[in-house]
Each structure stands twice: as C-alpha cells, then as structure tokens.
Amino acid sequence: MKTNITSFLFAAMMIMAMSSAVQAQDFDPEYVKVTNERARKIVDNMDITDAGKADRVTDYIAKQYRNLSLIHDERDTQIDAAKEMYEGKKQEKKIKKAEKKANKAMGKLHKKYLGQLSSELTDKQVEQVKDGMTYNVAPNTFKVYQEMIPDLNEAQQDKIWDWLVEAREHAMDAGSSHAKHAWFGKYKGKINNYLSDLGYDLKQAEKEMFERKKAASNQ
C-alpha cells in the first residue's frame, strides 16, 4: 500500500485546492465566456420573444454548466487522490464514495435547475433546453428508429422514447461530449436488445432503411 508522506501530501493538496475552488466558485473568465456562449446558442434556437426571459434562461443554463463542472472536478480530484493513496478494495471503496457523493450533488442540482427552467419556460421549451444540452441525440435517435422500423406500434415507440428521455436526463449532467454520448450508447443497447427480443433483425432493418432512402432520392 502506498502510504508514504509524498502521496499523502499530494492527495491533501489536491483536495484542499478543490475545496477552495468549490467555496469560492472562482471560474476562469474564459471558461465563463465559453459557458455563456454555449447557453446563448441554445436559447437562440428557441422561440423566446421576451429578451429579459431569454437572458435569465441563458444565465440558468450557463451556471448549470459551471456548477456541474465543480462537482465533476471535485469528484475527479478525490478519485485521483484515492488512486494515489490506496490500492485494492480500499481504493475501490474510496472511489465509489466519491462517485456516490457526486451523484447525490448532481441529483440535487438537477432538480433545482429544472425548477428554474420551469419557472420561465413551457414544458416544450424545457425539452428544447434538454435537447440543446445533449446535442439533440434523443429526438434524432428516435427518428432513426422510426425510419428503420416503420411498423413499430405506439406502445413500442413510447418505450423507446422513454428510454431515450431517461438517457437524456443522465447525459445532461455529464461533463463531456464523450460522457454524454456514452449515456445514450448505454440506453441504445437496451433498446436494441428490446427490439431484437421482439424479433427484429436490426442490421437488416438498417440496410432496408438505407435502400428506401436511396430509392426515394432517385425518384
């Protein structure tokens, strides 16, 4: 087990630095600019005619990105410290503890954030914000499944959509594009297994979809 003084000092310094950042919430001006621009881009694609409301929603979204980054950074710091200080089951326990703490914090933040959005926006507009934060993967993926298997009944489509919505809720809190897409990948696996159990050959269905599109484009 790594218990030397250097390891402990390294871990302690990392945790202290992260704790100070969380308390002060002192963000790099360039990062603030990036989150503001990212939020504004989402809002600009929505039908919000009230300029004041648009500004408030933009602020909510931008702050959500920054608040999530605090949680992600603190979690990652604690995980790095655990890897530096411990091995085996002890390390695994510390990592799980850090992840559990982060998930709890993200859950609270997620609920508060949705409350803020709902105070300003319609349900449809809140959906637009969610899709904007997750690159529109949910509606785009749903459309592909509908095109790939056009004979899906309403109940089957609802089940697929519910899974994509669940994936989107998780992806909203993820800290990177890769992490966001990973959540959708996980749920697409569930959907594919579900469709396979219903007897669909997804590779064949995809092939036929492309053939239909090709035929339509040649008409």
PDB file of C-alpha atoms in Angstrom:
ATOM      1  CA  MET A   1       0.000   0.000   0.000  1.00  0.00           C
ATOM      2  CA  LYS A   2       1.273   3.451  -0.870  1.00  0.00           C
ATOM      3  CA  THR A   3       1.399   5.293   2.432  1.00  0.00           C
ATOM      4  CA  ASN A   4       4.471   7.473   2.032  1.00  0.00           C
ATOM      5  CA  ILE A   5       4.411  11.133   3.033  1.00  0.00           C
ATOM      6  CA  THR A   6       4.659  12.383  -0.538  1.00  0.00           C
ATOM      7  CA  SER A   7       1.492  10.547  -1.531  1.00  0.00           C
ATOM      8  CA  PHE A   8      -0.478  11.900   1.411  1.00  0.00           C
ATOM      9  CA  LEU A   9       0.740  15.454   0.804  1.00  0.00           C
ATOM     10  CA  PHE A  10      -0.119  15.186  -2.893  1.00  0.00           C
ATOM     11  CA  ALA A  11      -3.640  13.988  -2.151  1.00  0.00           C
ATOM     12  CA  ALA A  12      -4.194  16.532   0.613  1.00  0.00           C
ATOM     13  CA  MET A  13      -3.093  19.407  -1.590  1.00  0.00           C
ATOM     14  CA  MET A  14      -5.400  18.299  -4.400  1.00  0.00           C
ATOM     15  CA  ILE A  15      -8.408  18.039  -2.116  1.00  0.00           C
ATOM     16  CA  MET A  16      -7.687  21.360  -0.401  1.00  0.00           C
ATOM     17  CA  ALA A  17      -7.287  23.105  -3.734  1.00  0.00           C
ATOM     18  CA  MET A  18     -10.554  21.691  -4.986  1.00  0.00           C
ATOM     19  CA  SER A  19     -12.398  22.576  -1.783  1.00  0.00           C
ATOM     20  CA  SER A  20     -11.236  26.172  -2.067  1.00  0.00           C
ATOM     21  CA  ALA A  21     -12.430  26.330  -5.670  1.00  0.00           C
ATOM     22  CA  VAL A  22     -15.828  24.963  -4.702  1.00  0.00           C
ATOM     23  CA  GLN A  23     -16.247  27.504  -1.895  1.00  0.00           C
ATOM     24  CA  ALA A  24     -15.077  30.472  -3.898  1.00  0.00           C
ATOM     25  CA  GLN A  25     -16.634  29.376  -7.189  1.00  0.00           C
ATOM     26  CA  ASP A  26     -13.936  31.395  -8.877  1.00  0.00           C
ATOM     27  CA  PHE A  27     -14.072  30.447 -12.519  1.00  0.00           C
ATOM     28  CA  ASP A  28     -11.610  31.260 -15.250  1.00  0.00           C
ATOM     29  CA  PRO A  29     -13.070  34.216 -17.226  1.00  0.00           C
ATOM     30  CA  GLU A  30     -12.505  32.322 -20.461  1.00  0.00           C
ATOM     31  CA  TYR A  31     -14.495  29.356 -19.147  1.00  0.00           C
ATOM     32  CA  VAL A  32     -17.304  31.703 -18.072  1.00  0.00           C
ATOM     33  CA  LYS A  33     -17.319  33.121 -21.587  1.00  0.00           C
ATOM     34  CA  VAL A  34     -17.495  29.640 -23.112  1.00  0.00           C
ATOM     35  CA  THR A  35     -20.413  28.566 -20.907  1.00  0.00           C
ATOM     36  CA  ASN A  36     -22.265  31.805 -21.593  1.00  0.00           C
ATOM     37  CA  GLU A  37     -21.836  31.350 -25.343  1.00  0.00           C
ATOM     38  CA  ARG A  38     -22.895  27.721 -25.146  1.00  0.00           C
ATOM     39  CA  ALA A  39     -26.015  28.676 -23.199  1.00  0.00           C
ATOM     40  CA  ARG A  40     -26.840  31.572 -25.529  1.00  0.00           C
ATOM     41  CA  LYS A  41     -26.605  29.279 -28.538  1.00  0.00           C
ATOM     42  CA  ILE A  42     -29.237  27.001 -27.006  1.00  0.00           C
ATOM     43  CA  VAL A  43     -31.555  29.899 -26.197  1.00  0.00           C
ATOM     44  CA  ASP A  44     -31.123  31.492 -29.625  1.00  0.00           C
ATOM     45  CA  ASN A  45     -32.574  28.323 -31.172  1.00  0.00           C
ATOM     46  CA  MET A  46     -35.722  28.659 -29.066  1.00  0.00           C
ATOM     47  CA  ASP A  47     -38.792  30.794 -29.604  1.00  0.00           C
ATOM     48  CA  ILE A  48     -38.365  33.183 -26.662  1.00  0.00           C
ATOM     49  CA  THR A  49     -39.578  36.660 -27.609  1.00  0.00           C
ATOM     50  CA  ASP A  50     -39.096  38.213 -24.171  1.00  0.00           C
ATOM     51  CA  ALA A  51     -35.482  39.451 -24.056  1.00  0.00           C
ATOM     52  CA  GLY A  52     -35.414  39.514 -20.267  1.00  0.00           C
ATOM     53  CA  LYS A  53     -36.620  35.932 -20.065  1.00  0.00           C
ATOM     54  CA  ALA A  54     -34.081  34.867 -22.670  1.00  0.00           C
ATOM     55  CA  ASP A  55     -31.302  36.420 -20.596  1.00  0.00           C
ATOM     56  CA  ARG A  56     -32.480  34.741 -17.383  1.00  0.00           C
ATOM     57  CA  VAL A  57     -32.696  31.325 -19.054  1.00  0.00           C
ATOM     58  CA  THR A  58     -29.270  31.818 -20.613  1.00  0.00           C
ATOM     59  CA  ASP A  59     -27.898  32.571 -17.147  1.00  0.00           C
ATOM     60  CA  TYR A  60     -29.537  29.457 -15.662  1.00  0.00           C
ATOM     61  CA  ILE A  61     -28.030  27.243 -18.356  1.00  0.00           C
ATOM     62  CA  ALA A  62     -24.567  28.779 -18.157  1.00  0.00           C
ATOM     63  CA  LYS A  63     -24.489  28.489 -14.365  1.00  0.00           C
ATOM     64  CA  GLN A  64     -25.643  24.877 -14.609  1.00  0.00           C
ATOM     65  CA  TYR A  65     -22.639  24.060 -16.786  1.00  0.00           C
ATOM     66  CA  ARG A  66     -20.319  25.747 -14.291  1.00  0.00           C
ATOM     67  CA  ASN A  67     -21.908  24.176 -11.218  1.00  0.00           C
ATOM     68  CA  LEU A  68     -21.673  20.738 -12.804  1.00  0.00           C
ATOM     69  CA  SER A  69     -18.001  21.327 -13.530  1.00  0.00           C
ATOM     70  CA  LEU A  70     -17.386  21.987  -9.828  1.00  0.00           C
ATOM     71  CA  ILE A  71     -18.941  18.658  -8.911  1.00  0.00           C
ATOM     72  CA  HIS A  72     -17.072  16.807 -11.655  1.00  0.00           C
ATOM     73  CA  ASP A  73     -13.752  18.389 -10.699  1.00  0.00           C
ATOM     74  CA  GLU A  74     -14.155  17.642  -7.006  1.00  0.00           C
ATOM     75  CA  ARG A  75     -15.111  14.039  -7.768  1.00  0.00           C
ATOM     76  CA  ASP A  76     -12.174  13.554 -10.127  1.00  0.00           C
ATOM     77  CA  THR A  77      -9.774  15.085  -7.599  1.00  0.00           C
ATOM     78  CA  GLN A  78     -10.960  12.719  -4.894  1.00  0.00           C
ATOM     79  CA  ILE A  79     -10.687   9.761  -7.248  1.00  0.00           C
ATOM     80  CA  ASP A  80      -7.139  10.742  -8.229  1.00  0.00           C
ATOM     81  CA  ALA A  81      -6.245  11.057  -4.550  1.00  0.00           C
ATOM     82  CA  ALA A  82      -7.707   7.621  -3.822  1.00  0.00           C
ATOM     83  CA  LYS A  83      -5.675   6.091  -6.642  1.00  0.00           C
ATOM     84  CA  GLU A  84      -2.533   7.764  -5.331  1.00  0.00           C
ATOM     85  CA  MET A  85      -3.023   6.807  -1.672  1.00  0.00           C
ATOM     86  CA  TYR A  86      -4.682   3.400  -1.764  1.00  0.00           C
ATOM     87  CA  GLU A  87      -4.800   0.103  -3.590  1.00  0.00           C
ATOM     88  CA  GLY A  88      -7.201  -2.788  -3.924  1.00  0.00           C
ATOM     89  CA  LYS A  89     -10.539  -2.792  -2.104  1.00  0.00           C
ATOM     90  CA  LYS A  90      -9.687   0.312  -0.098  1.00  0.00           C
ATOM     91  CA  GLN A  91      -9.122   2.264  -3.295  1.00  0.00           C
ATOM     92  CA  GLU A  92     -12.324   0.917  -4.816  1.00  0.00           C
ATOM     93  CA  LYS A  93     -14.287   1.911  -1.718  1.00  0.00           C
ATOM     94  CA  LYS A  94     -12.917   5.468  -1.778  1.00  0.00           C
ATOM     95  CA  ILE A  95     -13.685   5.835  -5.488  1.00  0.00           C
ATOM     96  CA  LYS A  96     -17.250   4.614  -5.049  1.00  0.00           C
ATOM     97  CA  LYS A  97     -17.701   7.024  -2.153  1.00  0.00           C
ATOM     98  CA  ALA A  98     -16.538   9.948  -4.306  1.00  0.00           C
ATOM     99  CA  GLU A  99     -18.851   8.907  -7.138  1.00  0.00           C
ATOM    100  CA  LYS A 100     -21.804   8.469  -4.788  1.00  0.00           C
ATOM    101  CA  LYS A 101     -21.234  11.914  -3.282  1.00  0.00           C
ATOM    102  CA  ALA A 102     -21.024  13.476  -6.750  1.00  0.00           C
ATOM    103  CA  ASN A 103     -24.161  11.713  -7.961  1.00  0.00           C
ATOM    104  CA  LYS A 104     -26.088  12.931  -4.928  1.00  0.00           C
ATOM    105  CA  ALA A 105     -24.922  16.502  -5.511  1.00  0.00           C
ATOM    106  CA  MET A 106     -25.792  16.316  -9.212  1.00  0.00           C
ATOM    107  CA  GLY A 107     -29.232  14.961  -8.371  1.00  0.00           C
ATOM    108  CA  LYS A 108     -29.981  17.956  -6.142  1.00  0.00           C
ATOM    109  CA  LEU A 109     -28.566  20.386  -8.678  1.00  0.00           C
ATOM    110  CA  HIS A 110     -30.552  18.749 -11.497  1.00  0.00           C
ATOM    111  CA  LYS A 111     -33.820  19.142  -9.598  1.00  0.00           C
ATOM    112  CA  LYS A 112     -33.111  22.783  -8.734  1.00  0.00           C
ATOM    113  CA  TYR A 113     -32.126  23.548 -12.322  1.00  0.00           C
ATOM    114  CA  LEU A 114     -35.289  22.066 -13.790  1.00  0.00           C
ATOM    115  CA  GLY A 115     -37.303  24.116 -11.298  1.00  0.00           C
ATOM    116  CA  GLN A 116     -35.572  27.276 -12.505  1.00  0.00           C
ATOM    117  CA  LEU A 117     -36.254  26.457 -16.142  1.00  0.00           C
ATOM    118  CA  SER A 118     -39.890  25.575 -15.448  1.00  0.00           C
ATOM    119  CA  SER A 119     -40.406  28.929 -13.726  1.00  0.00           C
ATOM    120  CA  GLU A 120     -39.622  30.664 -17.029  1.00  0.00           C
ATOM    121  CA  LEU A 121     -40.440  28.188 -19.794  1.00  0.00           C
ATOM    122  CA  THR A 122     -43.193  25.938 -21.074  1.00  0.00           C
ATOM    123  CA  ASP A 123     -42.737  22.167 -20.905  1.00  0.00           C
ATOM    124  CA  LYS A 124     -41.903  22.126 -24.595  1.00  0.00           C
ATOM    125  CA  GLN A 125     -39.249  24.788 -24.151  1.00  0.00           C
ATOM    126  CA  VAL A 126     -37.701  22.911 -21.228  1.00  0.00           C
ATOM    127  CA  GLU A 127     -37.451  19.924 -23.559  1.00  0.00           C
ATOM    128  CA  GLN A 128     -35.644  22.139 -26.053  1.00  0.00           C
ATOM    129  CA  VAL A 129     -33.091  23.120 -23.416  1.00  0.00           C
ATOM    130  CA  LYS A 130     -32.532  19.466 -22.517  1.00  0.00           C
ATOM    131  CA  ASP A 131     -32.022  18.578 -26.165  1.00  0.00           C
ATOM    132  CA  GLY A 132     -29.729  21.554 -26.634  1.00  0.00           C
ATOM    133  CA  MET A 133     -27.535  20.407 -23.762  1.00  0.00           C
ATOM    134  CA  THR A 134     -27.319  16.903 -25.242  1.00  0.00           C
ATOM    135  CA  TYR A 135     -26.791  17.671 -28.951  1.00  0.00           C
ATOM    136  CA  ASN A 136     -30.373  16.639 -29.891  1.00  0.00           C
ATOM    137  CA  VAL A 137     -29.332  12.989 -29.649  1.00  0.00           C
ATOM    138  CA  ALA A 138     -32.671  11.849 -28.168  1.00  0.00           C
ATOM    139  CA  PRO A 139     -35.020  13.128 -30.925  1.00  0.00           C
ATOM    140  CA  ASN A 140     -32.541  12.314 -33.692  1.00  0.00           C
ATOM    141  CA  THR A 141     -32.054   8.750 -32.456  1.00  0.00           C
ATOM    142  CA  PHE A 142     -35.797   8.275 -32.033  1.00  0.00           C
ATOM    143  CA  LYS A 143     -36.346   9.401 -35.609  1.00  0.00           C
ATOM    144  CA  VAL A 144     -33.799   6.855 -36.860  1.00  0.00           C
ATOM    145  CA  TYR A 145     -35.551   4.014 -35.039  1.00  0.00           C
ATOM    146  CA  GLN A 146     -38.878   5.109 -36.532  1.00  0.00           C
ATOM    147  CA  GLU A 147     -37.386   5.180 -40.021  1.00  0.00           C
ATOM    148  CA  MET A 148     -35.536   1.916 -39.544  1.00  0.00           C
ATOM    149  CA  ILE A 149     -38.589   0.025 -38.256  1.00  0.00           C
ATOM    150  CA  PRO A 150     -41.676   1.837 -39.614  1.00  0.00           C
ATOM    151  CA  ASP A 151     -44.126  -0.775 -38.310  1.00  0.00           C
ATOM    152  CA  LEU A 152     -43.391  -0.122 -34.622  1.00  0.00           C
ATOM    153  CA  ASN A 153     -46.674   0.321 -32.770  1.00  0.00           C
ATOM    154  CA  GLU A 154     -47.390   3.205 -30.430  1.00  0.00           C
ATOM    155  CA  ALA A 155     -46.564   1.303 -27.256  1.00  0.00           C
ATOM    156  CA  GLN A 156     -43.225   0.170 -28.671  1.00  0.00           C
ATOM    157  CA  GLN A 157     -42.360   3.690 -29.791  1.00  0.00           C
ATOM    158  CA  ASP A 158     -43.300   5.044 -26.366  1.00  0.00           C
ATOM    159  CA  LYS A 159     -40.990   2.538 -24.679  1.00  0.00           C
ATOM    160  CA  ILE A 160     -38.087   3.529 -26.917  1.00  0.00           C
ATOM    161  CA  TRP A 161     -38.736   7.228 -26.350  1.00  0.00           C
ATOM    162  CA  ASP A 162     -38.954   6.759 -22.570  1.00  0.00           C
ATOM    163  CA  TRP A 163     -35.520   5.127 -22.586  1.00  0.00           C
ATOM    164  CA  LEU A 164     -34.051   7.939 -24.655  1.00  0.00           C
ATOM    165  CA  VAL A 165     -35.575  10.515 -22.292  1.00  0.00           C
ATOM    166  CA  GLU A 166     -34.037   8.708 -19.337  1.00  0.00           C
ATOM    167  CA  ALA A 167     -30.677   8.695 -21.107  1.00  0.00           C
ATOM    168  CA  ARG A 168     -31.039  12.414 -21.766  1.00  0.00           C
ATOM    169  CA  GLU A 169     -31.602  13.183 -18.089  1.00  0.00           C
ATOM    170  CA  HIS A 170     -28.321  11.476 -17.244  1.00  0.00           C
ATOM    171  CA  ALA A 171     -26.488  12.972 -20.210  1.00  0.00           C
ATOM    172  CA  MET A 172     -27.466  16.499 -19.174  1.00  0.00           C
ATOM    173  CA  ASP A 173     -25.281  16.127 -16.092  1.00  0.00           C
ATOM    174  CA  ALA A 174     -22.318  14.538 -17.855  1.00  0.00           C
ATOM    175  CA  GLY A 175     -19.131  16.542 -18.090  1.00  0.00           C
ATOM    176  CA  SER A 176     -18.045  15.973 -21.674  1.00  0.00           C
ATOM    177  CA  SER A 177     -19.344  15.169 -25.131  1.00  0.00           C
ATOM    178  CA  HIS A 178     -17.919  11.665 -24.807  1.00  0.00           C
ATOM    179  CA  ALA A 179     -19.656  11.108 -21.465  1.00  0.00           C
ATOM    180  CA  LYS A 180     -22.961  12.407 -22.814  1.00  0.00           C
ATOM    181  CA  HIS A 181     -22.834  10.089 -25.824  1.00  0.00           C
ATOM    182  CA  ALA A 182     -21.850   7.205 -23.537  1.00  0.00           C
ATOM    183  CA  TRP A 183     -25.149   7.518 -21.695  1.00  0.00           C
ATOM    184  CA  PHE A 184     -27.080   7.324 -24.947  1.00  0.00           C
ATOM    185  CA  GLY A 185     -24.936   4.392 -26.042  1.00  0.00           C
ATOM    186  CA  LYS A 186     -25.867   2.545 -22.862  1.00  0.00           C
ATOM    187  CA  TYR A 187     -29.581   3.060 -23.447  1.00  0.00           C
ATOM    188  CA  LYS A 188     -29.371   2.314 -27.162  1.00  0.00           C
ATOM    189  CA  GLY A 189     -28.015  -1.060 -26.103  1.00  0.00           C
ATOM    190  CA  LYS A 190     -31.185  -1.610 -24.057  1.00  0.00           C
ATOM    191  CA  ILE A 191     -33.342  -0.534 -26.978  1.00  0.00           C
ATOM    192  CA  ASN A 192     -31.521  -2.777 -29.427  1.00  0.00           C
ATOM    193  CA  ASN A 193     -31.892  -5.752 -27.100  1.00  0.00           C
ATOM    194  CA  TYR A 194     -35.585  -4.960 -26.717  1.00  0.00           C
ATOM    195  CA  LEU A 195     -36.113  -4.809 -30.480  1.00  0.00           C
ATOM    196  CA  SER A 196     -34.119  -7.999 -31.014  1.00  0.00           C
ATOM    197  CA  ASP A 197     -36.322  -9.743 -28.459  1.00  0.00           C
ATOM    198  CA  LEU A 198     -39.316  -8.608 -30.498  1.00  0.00           C
ATOM    199  CA  GLY A 199     -37.822 -10.438 -33.460  1.00  0.00           C
ATOM    200  CA  TYR A 200     -36.346  -7.562 -35.427  1.00  0.00           C
ATOM    201  CA  ASP A 201     -33.070  -8.023 -37.296  1.00  0.00           C
ATOM    202  CA  LEU A 202     -31.578  -4.586 -36.783  1.00  0.00           C
ATOM    203  CA  LYS A 203     -28.803  -4.955 -39.345  1.00  0.00           C
ATOM    204  CA  GLN A 204     -31.323  -5.957 -41.975  1.00  0.00           C
ATOM    205  CA  ALA A 205     -33.703  -3.193 -40.892  1.00  0.00           C
ATOM    206  CA  GLU A 206     -30.919  -0.634 -41.214  1.00  0.00           C
ATOM    207  CA  LYS A 207     -29.987  -1.953 -44.654  1.00  0.00           C
ATOM    208  CA  GLU A 208     -33.580  -1.723 -45.844  1.00  0.00           C
ATOM    209  CA  MET A 209     -33.880   1.810 -44.448  1.00  0.00           C
ATOM    210  CA  PHE A 210     -30.891   2.981 -46.488  1.00  0.00           C
ATOM    211  CA  GLU A 211     -32.304   1.241 -49.559  1.00  0.00           C
ATOM    212  CA  ARG A 212     -35.626   3.052 -49.119  1.00  0.00           C
ATOM    213  CA  LYS A 213     -33.858   6.400 -48.774  1.00  0.00           C
ATOM    214  CA  LYS A 214     -31.744   5.712 -51.846  1.00  0.00           C
ATOM    215  CA  ALA A 215     -34.771   4.778 -53.884  1.00  0.00           C
ATOM    216  CA  ALA A 216     -36.617   7.901 -52.750  1.00  0.00           C
ATOM    217  CA  SER A 217     -33.684  10.149 -53.667  1.00  0.00           C
ATOM    218  CA  ASN A 218     -33.533   8.625 -57.171  1.00  0.00           C
ATOM    219  CA  GLN A 219     -37.167   9.325 -57.930  1.00  0.00           C
TER     220      GLN A 219
END
